[in-house]
Amino acid sequence: MTMVTLGAVAGHFGRDLERGLDKALGLIEAAVRDGVDLLVFPDAALGGYLGDLRSPALDDLPPALDPNSPQIAALIAAAGPVTVCVGYAEAAGDLRYNTAVCLSGDGVLGTHRKVHQPAGEHLAYAAGDVFGAFDTPVGRLGMLIDYDKTFPESARSLALDGATVIAALSAWPASVTDRSARLPADRQSRLFDLYDCARAAENQVFVVSSNQTGVQGELRFLGQAKVVGPGGDILATTRSKGGLAVATVDVEAEIVRARRVLDHLAERRTDTYLLESPSRTR
């Protein structure tokens, strides 16, 4: 039996890059001290997110970092034995990507560029084009960035690539068209939890889901960081407040147990599924 401690951060990380870095370093230091094995920060934890999804101000974008930036190097130096996932705006030549990086004291373990873009995000970021898992000290892991988890194919691709843990990093706001006075009653609040649990249950994997809190421009973020087990059950959650959702589990044993009778990946019928909408003729 190999127990690992999975942690998902809910917190406010704004445009002040150095303040966000200091906050992240403090949380990593606490994770090292407390024996957390995987620490998942929100999307855009380094430099903040957009202030408006529909019409982002292109003259006021988050700072874009080179993957070899001093900020990423500082996280690697601090991480030690902890596997850390964190989101930032990646500078890539003339393009920028909404990117997540997974790292430890050994260096960068994997990266993911957000594939699915909501509303006007494409005006600020280029889109990634691949989902892939990679090996880490906590097992084979894959990453999603907020809107990616809306699409079942995203998490399924990672599970088929052997991921037993999916880190879902988000800067997920309350509804921008039908905002509720109370965050727990917001339509997006319900969907955020639903997607986390569904992606875990349908693939029989762990989902470690982080999210921003607070306000950035016109966006009010939901929090609701959580750890979800392979049966779709929420093992720990911050609800709408900032904090750390932590669960200690035996990842491999729990997945074996979940798949003992019904193994969703093995029992797929790929010959029956539509991959594209059929053309409609009359």
Coordinates of N, CA and C in Angstrom, one line a residue, residues 15-237:
R15 N -2.8 40.0 -10.6 CA -1.8 40.4 -11.6 C -0.4 40.7 -11.1
D16 N -0.4 40.9 -9.7 CA 0.9 41.1 -9.1 C 1.7 39.8 -9.1
L17 N 2.6 39.7 -10.1 CA 3.4 38.5 -10.3 C 4.2 38.1 -9.1
E18 N 5.0 39.0 -8.6 CA 5.8 38.7 -7.5 C 5.0 38.3 -6.2
R19 N 3.9 39.0 -6.0 CA 3.1 38.7 -4.8 C 2.5 37.3 -5.0
G20 N 2.1 36.9 -6.2 CA 1.6 35.6 -6.5 C 2.6 34.5 -6.3
L21 N 3.8 34.8 -6.8 CA 4.9 33.9 -6.6 C 5.2 33.7 -5.1
D22 N 5.3 34.7 -4.3 CA 5.6 34.6 -2.9 C 4.5 33.8 -2.2
K23 N 3.2 34.0 -2.6 CA 2.2 33.2 -2.0 C 2.3 31.7 -2.4
A24 N 2.6 31.4 -3.7 CA 2.8 30.1 -4.1 C 4.0 29.4 -3.3
L25 N 5.1 30.1 -3.2 CA 6.2 29.6 -2.5 C 5.9 29.3 -1.0
G26 N 5.1 30.1 -0.4 CA 4.7 29.9 1.0 C 3.8 28.6 1.1
L27 N 3.0 28.4 0.1 CA 2.1 27.2 0.1 C 2.9 26.0 -0.1
I28 N 3.9 26.1 -1.0 CA 4.8 24.9 -1.3 C 5.6 24.6 -0.1
E29 N 6.1 25.6 0.6 CA 6.9 25.4 1.9 C 6.0 24.6 2.9
A30 N 4.8 25.0 3.0 CA 3.9 24.4 4.0 C 3.6 22.9 3.5
A31 N 3.5 22.7 2.2 CA 3.2 21.4 1.7 C 4.4 20.4 1.9
V32 N 5.6 21.0 1.8 CA 6.8 20.2 2.1 C 6.8 19.8 3.6
R33 N 6.5 20.7 4.4 CA 6.5 20.5 5.8 C 5.4 19.5 6.3
D34 N 4.2 19.6 5.6 CA 3.1 18.8 6.0 C 3.0 17.5 5.3
G35 N 3.9 17.2 4.4 CA 3.9 15.9 3.7 C 2.9 15.8 2.6
V36 N 2.5 16.9 2.0 CA 1.7 16.8 0.8 C 2.5 16.3 -0.4
D37 N 2.0 15.4 -1.1 CA 2.8 14.8 -2.3 C 2.4 15.5 -3.6
L38 N 1.2 15.9 -3.8 CA 0.8 16.6 -5.0 C 0.1 17.9 -4.6
L39 N 0.5 19.0 -5.1 CA -0.1 20.3 -4.8 C -0.5 21.0 -6.1
V40 N -1.8 21.2 -6.3 CA -2.3 21.7 -7.6 C -2.8 23.2 -7.3
F41 N -2.1 24.1 -8.0 CA -2.5 25.5 -7.9 C -3.6 25.8 -9.0
P42 N -4.3 26.9 -8.9 CA -5.2 27.3 -9.9 C -4.5 27.7 -11.3
D43 N -5.3 27.7 -12.3 CA -4.9 28.3 -13.5 C -4.5 29.8 -13.3
A44 N -3.5 30.3 -14.0 CA -3.1 31.7 -13.9 C -2.6 32.1 -12.5
A45 N -2.1 31.2 -11.7 CA -1.6 31.5 -10.4 C -0.4 32.4 -10.5
L46 N 0.4 32.4 -11.5 CA 1.5 33.3 -11.8 C 1.0 34.4 -12.7
G47 N 0.6 35.5 -12.2 CA 0.3 36.6 -13.1 C -1.2 36.9 -13.3
G48 N -2.0 36.1 -12.8 CA -3.5 36.3 -12.9 C -4.1 36.0 -14.3
Y49 N -5.4 36.1 -14.3 CA -6.2 35.8 -15.5 C -6.7 37.0 -16.2
L50 N -7.5 36.8 -17.2 CA -8.2 37.9 -17.9 C -9.2 38.5 -17.0
G51 N -9.5 39.8 -17.3 CA -10.6 40.5 -16.6 C -11.9 40.4 -17.2
D52 N -12.0 40.0 -18.4 CA -13.3 39.9 -19.2 C -13.2 38.8 -20.2
L53 N -14.1 37.8 -20.1 CA -14.0 36.7 -21.0 C -14.5 37.0 -22.4
R54 N -15.5 37.9 -22.5 CA -16.1 38.2 -23.8 C -15.3 39.2 -24.7
S55 N -14.7 40.2 -24.0 CA -13.9 41.2 -24.7 C -12.7 41.5 -23.9
P56 N -11.7 40.6 -23.8 CA -10.5 40.9 -23.0 C -9.7 42.1 -23.5
A57 N -9.3 42.9 -22.6 CA -8.5 44.1 -23.0 C -7.1 43.7 -23.4
L58 N -6.8 43.8 -24.7 CA -5.6 43.3 -25.2 C -4.4 44.1 -24.8
D59 N -4.6 45.3 -24.2 CA -3.6 46.2 -23.7 C -3.4 46.0 -22.2
D60 N -4.1 45.0 -21.6 CA -4.0 44.8 -20.2 C -4.0 43.2 -19.9
L61 N -3.1 42.5 -20.6 CA -3.1 41.1 -20.4 C -2.2 40.7 -19.3
P62 N -2.3 39.5 -18.8 CA -1.4 39.0 -17.7 C 0.0 38.9 -18.3
P63 N 1.0 39.1 -17.4 CA 2.4 39.0 -17.9 C 2.7 37.6 -18.4
A64 N 3.4 37.6 -19.5 CA 3.7 36.3 -20.2 C 5.1 35.9 -19.8
L65 N 5.3 34.7 -19.4 CA 6.6 34.2 -18.9 C 7.2 33.2 -19.8
D66 N 8.5 33.2 -20.0 CA 9.2 32.1 -20.6 C 9.2 30.9 -19.8
P67 N 9.1 29.7 -20.3 CA 9.1 28.5 -19.5 C 10.3 28.3 -18.7
N68 N 11.4 29.0 -19.1 CA 12.7 29.0 -18.3 C 12.8 30.2 -17.4
S69 N 11.7 30.9 -17.1 CA 11.8 32.1 -16.3 C 12.3 31.9 -14.9
P70 N 12.8 32.9 -14.3 CA 13.2 32.8 -12.9 C 12.0 32.4 -11.9
Q71 N 10.8 32.7 -12.3 CA 9.7 32.4 -11.4 C 9.5 30.8 -11.4
I72 N 9.5 30.2 -12.6 CA 9.4 28.8 -12.7 C 10.6 28.1 -12.0
A73 N 11.8 28.7 -12.2 CA 13.0 28.1 -11.5 C 12.8 28.2 -10.0
A74 N 12.2 29.3 -9.5 CA 12.0 29.4 -8.0 C 11.1 28.3 -7.5
L75 N 10.1 28.0 -8.3 CA 9.1 27.0 -7.8 C 9.8 25.6 -7.8
I76 N 10.7 25.3 -8.8 CA 11.4 24.1 -8.8 C 12.3 24.0 -7.6
A77 N 13.0 25.1 -7.3 CA 13.9 25.0 -6.2 C 13.2 24.8 -4.9
A78 N 12.0 25.3 -4.8 CA 11.2 25.2 -3.5 C 10.5 23.8 -3.4
A79 N 10.2 23.2 -4.5 CA 9.3 22.0 -4.5 C 9.9 20.8 -3.8
G80 N 11.2 20.6 -4.0 CA 11.7 19.4 -3.3 C 11.0 18.2 -3.7
P81 N 10.5 17.4 -2.8 CA 9.8 16.1 -3.1 C 8.3 16.3 -3.5
V82 N 7.8 17.5 -3.5 CA 6.4 17.7 -3.8 C 6.3 17.9 -5.3
T83 N 5.2 17.2 -5.9 CA 4.9 17.5 -7.3 C 3.9 18.6 -7.3
V84 N 4.2 19.6 -8.1 CA 3.5 20.9 -8.1 C 2.9 21.1 -9.5
C85 N 1.7 21.5 -9.6 CA 1.1 21.9 -10.9 C 0.6 23.4 -10.7
V86 N 1.0 24.2 -11.7 CA 0.7 25.6 -11.6 C 0.4 26.2 -13.0
G87 N -0.5 27.2 -13.0 CA -0.8 27.8 -14.3 C -0.2 29.2 -14.5
Y88 N 0.1 29.5 -15.7 CA 0.6 30.8 -16.1 C 0.4 31.1 -17.5
A89 N 0.7 32.4 -17.9 CA 0.6 32.8 -19.3 C 2.0 32.5 -19.9
E90 N 2.1 31.6 -20.9 CA 3.4 31.2 -21.5 C 3.7 32.1 -22.7
A91 N 4.9 32.7 -22.7 CA 5.4 33.4 -23.9 C 6.1 32.4 -24.8
A92 N 5.6 32.4 -26.1 CA 6.2 31.4 -27.1 C 6.3 32.2 -28.4
G93 N 7.5 32.9 -28.5 CA 7.6 33.7 -29.7 C 6.6 34.8 -29.7
D94 N 5.9 34.9 -30.8 CA 4.9 36.0 -31.0 C 3.5 35.5 -30.3
L95 N 3.5 34.3 -29.9 CA 2.2 33.8 -29.3 C 2.3 33.7 -27.8
R96 N 1.1 33.6 -27.2 CA 1.1 33.3 -25.8 C 0.0 32.3 -25.6
Y97 N 0.2 31.4 -24.6 CA -0.7 30.3 -24.3 C -1.1 30.3 -22.8
N98 N -2.3 29.9 -22.6 CA -2.7 29.6 -21.2 C -2.2 28.2 -20.9
T99 N -1.2 28.2 -20.0 CA -0.4 26.9 -19.8 C -0.3 26.5 -18.4
A100 N -0.3 25.2 -18.2 CA 0.0 24.6 -16.9 C 1.3 23.8 -17.0
V101 N 2.1 23.9 -15.9 CA 3.4 23.2 -15.8 C 3.3 22.4 -14.6
C102 N 3.8 21.1 -14.7 CA 4.0 20.2 -13.6 C 5.5 20.1 -13.3
L103 N 5.8 20.3 -12.0 CA 7.3 20.3 -11.7 C 7.5 19.7 -10.3
S104 N 8.7 19.4 -10.0 CA 9.2 19.0 -8.7 C 10.6 19.5 -8.5
G105 N 11.3 19.2 -7.5 CA 12.6 19.6 -7.3 C 13.6 19.0 -8.4
D106 N 13.1 18.0 -9.1 CA 13.9 17.4 -10.2 C 13.8 18.2 -11.5
G107 N 12.8 19.2 -11.5 CA 12.7 19.9 -12.8 C 11.2 19.8 -13.3
V108 N 11.0 20.2 -14.5 CA 9.7 20.2 -15.2 C 9.4 18.7 -15.6
L109 N 8.2 18.3 -15.2 CA 7.8 16.9 -15.4 C 6.8 16.8 -16.6
G110 N 6.1 17.9 -16.9 CA 5.1 17.9 -18.0 C 4.5 19.3 -18.1
T111 N 3.9 19.6 -19.3 CA 3.3 20.8 -19.6 C 2.0 20.5 -20.3
H112 N 1.0 21.5 -20.2 CA -0.2 21.4 -21.0 C -0.6 22.8 -21.4
R113 N -0.9 23.0 -22.7 CA -1.4 24.2 -23.2 C -3.0 24.1 -23.4
K114 N -3.7 25.0 -22.8 CA -5.2 24.9 -22.9 C -5.7 24.8 -24.3
V115 N -6.5 23.7 -24.5 CA -7.0 23.4 -25.8 C -8.3 24.1 -26.1
H116 N -9.3 24.0 -25.2 CA -10.6 24.6 -25.4 C -10.7 26.0 -24.9
Q117 N -11.2 26.9 -25.7 CA -11.2 28.3 -25.3 C -12.7 28.8 -25.3
P118 N -13.1 29.4 -24.1 CA -14.4 29.9 -24.1 C -14.5 31.3 -24.6
A119 N -15.7 31.7 -25.1 CA -16.0 33.1 -25.5 C -14.8 33.8 -26.2
G120 N -14.3 34.9 -25.7 CA -13.3 35.6 -26.4 C -11.8 35.3 -26.0
E121 N -11.6 34.2 -25.3 CA -10.2 33.9 -24.8 C -9.3 33.7 -26.0
H122 N -9.8 33.3 -27.2 CA -8.9 33.2 -28.3 C -8.3 34.5 -28.8
L123 N -8.9 35.6 -28.3 CA -8.3 36.9 -28.7 C -7.0 37.2 -27.9
A124 N -6.8 36.5 -26.8 CA -5.7 36.7 -25.9 C -4.7 35.6 -26.0
Y125 N -5.1 34.4 -26.3 CA -4.2 33.2 -26.2 C -4.4 32.3 -27.4
A126 N -3.3 31.7 -27.9 CA -3.4 30.7 -28.9 C -3.9 29.4 -28.2
A127 N -4.4 28.5 -29.0 CA -4.9 27.2 -28.4 C -3.9 26.1 -28.5
G128 N -3.8 25.3 -27.5 CA -3.0 24.1 -27.6 C -3.7 23.0 -28.4
D129 N -3.0 21.9 -28.7 CA -3.6 20.9 -29.6 C -3.4 19.5 -29.2
V130 N -3.1 19.2 -27.9 CA -2.8 17.8 -27.5 C -3.1 17.7 -26.0
F131 N -3.5 16.4 -25.7 CA -3.7 16.0 -24.3 C -2.8 14.8 -24.1
G132 N -1.9 14.9 -23.1 CA -1.0 13.8 -22.9 C -0.7 13.6 -21.4
A133 N -0.5 12.4 -21.0 CA -0.1 12.1 -19.6 C 1.4 11.9 -19.5
F134 N 1.9 11.9 -18.3 CA 3.4 11.8 -18.1 C 3.6 11.2 -16.7
D135 N 4.8 10.7 -16.4 CA 5.1 10.1 -15.2 C 5.6 11.1 -14.1
T136 N 5.1 10.9 -12.9 CA 5.5 11.8 -11.8 C 5.7 10.9 -10.5
P137 N 6.2 11.5 -9.5 CA 6.3 10.7 -8.2 C 5.0 10.3 -7.6
V138 N 3.9 10.9 -8.0 CA 2.6 10.4 -7.5 C 1.9 9.5 -8.5
G139 N 2.6 9.1 -9.5 CA 2.0 8.2 -10.6 C 1.8 9.0 -11.9
R140 N 1.2 8.3 -12.8 CA 1.0 8.9 -14.1 C -0.1 10.0 -14.1
L141 N 0.2 11.2 -14.6 CA -0.7 12.3 -14.3 C -0.9 13.0 -15.6
G142 N -2.1 13.6 -15.7 CA -2.4 14.5 -16.9 C -3.0 15.8 -16.3
M143 N -3.0 16.9 -17.1 CA -3.5 18.1 -16.7 C -4.6 18.7 -17.7
L144 N -5.6 19.3 -17.1 CA -6.6 20.1 -17.9 C -6.6 21.5 -17.4
I145 N -7.0 22.4 -18.2 CA -7.1 23.8 -17.8 C -8.6 24.3 -18.0
D146 N -9.2 24.7 -17.0 CA -10.6 25.0 -16.8 C -11.6 24.5 -17.9
Y147 N -11.8 25.2 -19.0 CA -12.8 24.8 -20.0 C -12.6 23.5 -20.6
D148 N -11.3 23.0 -20.6 CA -11.0 21.7 -21.1 C -11.8 20.6 -20.4
K149 N -12.1 20.7 -19.1 CA -12.8 19.7 -18.4 C -14.3 19.6 -18.8
T150 N -14.8 20.6 -19.5 CA -16.2 20.5 -20.0 C -16.4 19.4 -21.0
F151 N -15.3 19.0 -21.7 CA -15.4 18.1 -22.8 C -14.9 16.7 -22.3
P152 N -15.8 15.7 -22.3 CA -15.4 14.4 -21.8 C -14.2 13.8 -22.5
E153 N -14.0 14.1 -23.8 CA -12.9 13.6 -24.5 C -11.6 14.0 -24.0
S154 N -11.5 15.2 -23.3 CA -10.2 15.6 -22.8 C -9.7 14.7 -21.7
A155 N -10.5 14.5 -20.7 CA -10.1 13.6 -19.6 C -10.0 12.2 -20.1
R156 N -10.8 11.7 -21.0 CA -10.8 10.4 -21.5 C -9.4 10.2 -22.2
S157 N -9.0 11.2 -23.0 CA -7.7 11.0 -23.6 C -6.6 10.8 -22.6
L158 N -6.6 11.5 -21.5 CA -5.6 11.4 -20.5 C -5.7 10.0 -19.8
A159 N -6.9 9.6 -19.5 CA -7.0 8.2 -18.9 C -6.5 7.1 -19.9
L160 N -6.8 7.3 -21.2 CA -6.4 6.3 -22.1 C -4.8 6.3 -22.2
D161 N -4.2 7.4 -21.9 CA -2.8 7.5 -21.9 C -2.2 7.1 -20.6
G162 N -3.0 6.5 -19.7 CA -2.5 5.9 -18.5 C -2.6 6.8 -17.3
A163 N -3.1 8.0 -17.4 CA -3.2 8.9 -16.2 C -4.1 8.2 -15.1
T164 N -3.6 8.2 -13.9 CA -4.4 7.8 -12.8 C -4.9 9.0 -11.9
V165 N -4.2 10.1 -12.1 CA -4.6 11.3 -11.5 C -4.7 12.4 -12.6
I166 N -5.8 13.2 -12.5 CA -5.9 14.3 -13.4 C -5.9 15.6 -12.6
A167 N -5.0 16.5 -12.8 CA -5.0 17.8 -12.2 C -5.8 18.8 -13.1
A168 N -6.8 19.3 -12.5 CA -7.7 20.3 -13.3 C -7.5 21.6 -12.7
L169 N -6.7 22.5 -13.4 CA -6.4 23.8 -12.9 C -7.4 24.8 -13.5
S170 N -8.0 25.6 -12.7 CA -9.0 26.5 -13.2 C -8.9 28.0 -12.7
A171 N -9.4 28.9 -13.6 CA -9.7 30.2 -13.2 C -11.2 30.3 -13.7
W172 N -12.1 29.7 -13.0 CA -13.5 29.4 -13.4 C -14.4 30.4 -12.7
P173 N -15.0 31.3 -13.4 CA -15.8 32.3 -12.8 C -17.3 31.9 -12.6
A174 N -18.0 32.7 -11.8 CA -19.5 32.6 -11.8 C -20.0 33.0 -13.2
S175 N -21.3 32.7 -13.4 CA -21.9 33.0 -14.7 C -21.7 34.5 -15.1
V176 N -21.4 34.8 -16.3 CA -21.3 36.2 -16.7 C -22.6 36.6 -17.4
T177 N -23.5 35.7 -17.6 CA -24.8 36.1 -18.2 C -26.0 36.0 -17.3
D178 N -25.9 35.2 -16.2 CA -27.0 35.0 -15.3 C -26.5 34.8 -13.9
R179 N -25.8 35.8 -13.4 CA -25.1 35.8 -12.1 C -26.0 35.7 -11.0
S180 N -25.8 34.8 -10.0 CA -26.5 34.6 -8.8 C -25.9 35.5 -7.7
A181 N -26.8 35.9 -6.8 CA -26.3 36.7 -5.7 C -25.4 35.9 -4.7
R182 N -25.6 34.6 -4.7 CA -24.9 33.7 -3.9 C -24.1 32.7 -4.7
L183 N -22.8 32.7 -4.5 CA -21.9 31.8 -5.3 C -22.4 30.3 -5.3
P184 N -22.8 29.7 -4.2 CA -23.2 28.3 -4.2 C -24.4 28.1 -5.1
A185 N -25.2 29.1 -5.3 CA -26.4 28.9 -6.1 C -26.2 29.2 -7.6
D186 N -25.0 29.7 -7.9 CA -24.7 30.1 -9.3 C -24.7 28.8 -10.2
R187 N -25.2 29.0 -11.4 CA -25.2 27.9 -12.4 C -23.8 27.4 -12.7
Q188 N -22.8 28.2 -12.8 CA -21.5 27.7 -13.0 C -20.9 27.0 -11.8
S189 N -21.4 27.3 -10.7 CA -20.9 26.6 -9.5 C -21.4 25.1 -9.5
R190 N -22.6 24.9 -9.9 CA -23.1 23.6 -10.1 C -22.4 22.8 -11.2
L191 N -22.1 23.5 -12.3 CA -21.4 22.8 -13.4 C -20.0 22.5 -13.1
F192 N -19.3 23.4 -12.3 CA -17.9 23.1 -12.0 C -17.8 21.8 -11.2
D193 N -18.7 21.6 -10.2 CA -18.7 20.4 -9.4 C -19.1 19.2 -10.2
L194 N -20.1 19.4 -11.0 CA -20.6 18.3 -11.9 C -19.5 17.7 -12.8
Y195 N -18.8 18.6 -13.4 CA -17.7 18.2 -14.4 C -16.6 17.5 -13.6
D196 N -16.2 18.0 -12.4 CA -15.1 17.3 -11.7 C -15.5 15.9 -11.3
C197 N -16.8 15.7 -10.8 CA -17.2 14.4 -10.4 C -17.4 13.5 -11.6
A198 N -18.0 14.0 -12.7 CA -18.2 13.2 -13.9 C -16.9 12.7 -14.5
R199 N -16.0 13.6 -14.7 CA -14.7 13.2 -15.3 C -14.0 12.1 -14.5
A200 N -14.1 12.2 -13.1 CA -13.5 11.2 -12.3 C -14.2 9.9 -12.4
A201 N -15.5 9.9 -12.3 CA -16.3 8.7 -12.3 C -16.3 8.0 -13.7
E202 N -16.4 8.7 -14.8 CA -16.5 8.0 -16.1 C -15.2 7.4 -16.5
N203 N -14.1 7.9 -15.9 CA -12.7 7.4 -16.2 C -12.2 6.6 -15.1
Q204 N -12.8 6.6 -13.9 CA -12.4 5.9 -12.7 C -10.9 6.3 -12.4
V205 N -10.7 7.6 -12.2 CA -9.5 8.1 -11.9 C -9.7 9.2 -10.8
F206 N -8.6 9.7 -10.2 CA -8.7 10.8 -9.2 C -8.6 12.1 -10.0
V207 N -9.4 13.0 -9.6 CA -9.4 14.4 -10.1 C -9.1 15.3 -9.0
V208 N -8.0 16.1 -9.1 CA -7.6 17.1 -8.1 C -7.8 18.5 -8.8
S209 N -8.8 19.1 -8.3 CA -9.4 20.3 -9.0 C -9.1 21.6 -8.2
S210 N -8.4 22.5 -8.8 CA -8.1 23.8 -8.1 C -8.9 24.9 -8.8
N211 N -9.0 26.1 -8.1 CA -9.6 27.2 -8.7 C -9.3 28.5 -8.1
Q212 N -9.4 29.6 -8.8 CA -9.2 30.9 -8.3 C -10.4 31.3 -7.4
T213 N -10.1 32.2 -6.5 CA -11.2 32.9 -5.7 C -11.0 34.4 -5.9
G214 N -12.0 35.1 -5.4 CA -11.9 36.6 -5.5 C -12.3 37.1 -6.8
V215 N -11.9 38.3 -7.2 CA -12.4 39.0 -8.3 C -11.2 39.5 -9.2
Q216 N -11.3 39.3 -10.5 CA -10.4 39.9 -11.5 C -11.2 40.6 -12.5
G217 N -11.1 41.9 -12.6 CA -11.9 42.7 -13.5 C -13.4 42.4 -13.4
E218 N -14.0 41.9 -14.4 CA -15.5 41.6 -14.4 C -15.8 40.2 -13.9
L219 N -14.8 39.4 -13.6 CA -15.0 38.0 -13.2 C -14.9 37.8 -11.7
R220 N -15.8 37.0 -11.2 CA -15.8 36.6 -9.8 C -15.7 35.1 -9.8
F221 N -14.6 34.6 -9.2 CA -14.2 33.2 -9.3 C -14.9 32.4 -8.1
L222 N -15.1 31.1 -8.4 CA -15.9 30.3 -7.6 C -15.2 29.6 -6.4
G223 N -13.9 29.4 -6.5 CA -13.2 28.5 -5.5 C -13.6 27.1 -5.8
Q224 N -14.1 26.4 -4.7 CA -14.6 25.0 -4.9 C -13.5 24.0 -5.3
A225 N -12.3 24.2 -4.8 CA -11.2 23.3 -5.0 C -11.6 22.0 -4.3
K226 N -11.1 20.8 -4.9 CA -11.6 19.6 -4.3 C -10.7 18.4 -4.8
V227 N -10.8 17.3 -4.1 CA -10.2 16.0 -4.5 C -11.4 15.1 -4.7
V228 N -11.5 14.5 -5.9 CA -12.6 13.5 -6.2 C -12.0 12.2 -6.4
G229 N -12.6 11.1 -5.9 CA -12.2 9.8 -6.0 C -12.7 9.2 -7.3
P230 N -12.2 8.0 -7.6 CA -12.5 7.3 -8.9 C -14.0 6.8 -9.0
G231 N -14.7 6.9 -7.9 CA -16.2 6.7 -8.0 C -17.0 7.9 -8.1
G232 N -16.3 9.1 -8.3 CA -17.0 10.3 -8.4 C -17.4 11.0 -7.1
D233 N -16.9 10.5 -6.0 CA -17.2 11.0 -4.7 C -16.2 12.1 -4.3
I234 N -16.7 13.2 -3.7 CA -15.8 14.3 -3.3 C -15.2 13.9 -1.9
L235 N -13.9 13.8 -1.9 CA -13.2 13.4 -0.7 C -12.8 14.5 0.2
A236 N -12.6 15.7 -0.4 CA -12.3 16.9 0.3 C -12.6 18.1 -0.5
T237 N -13.1 19.2 0.1 CA -13.4 20.4 -0.7 C -13.2 21.7 0.1

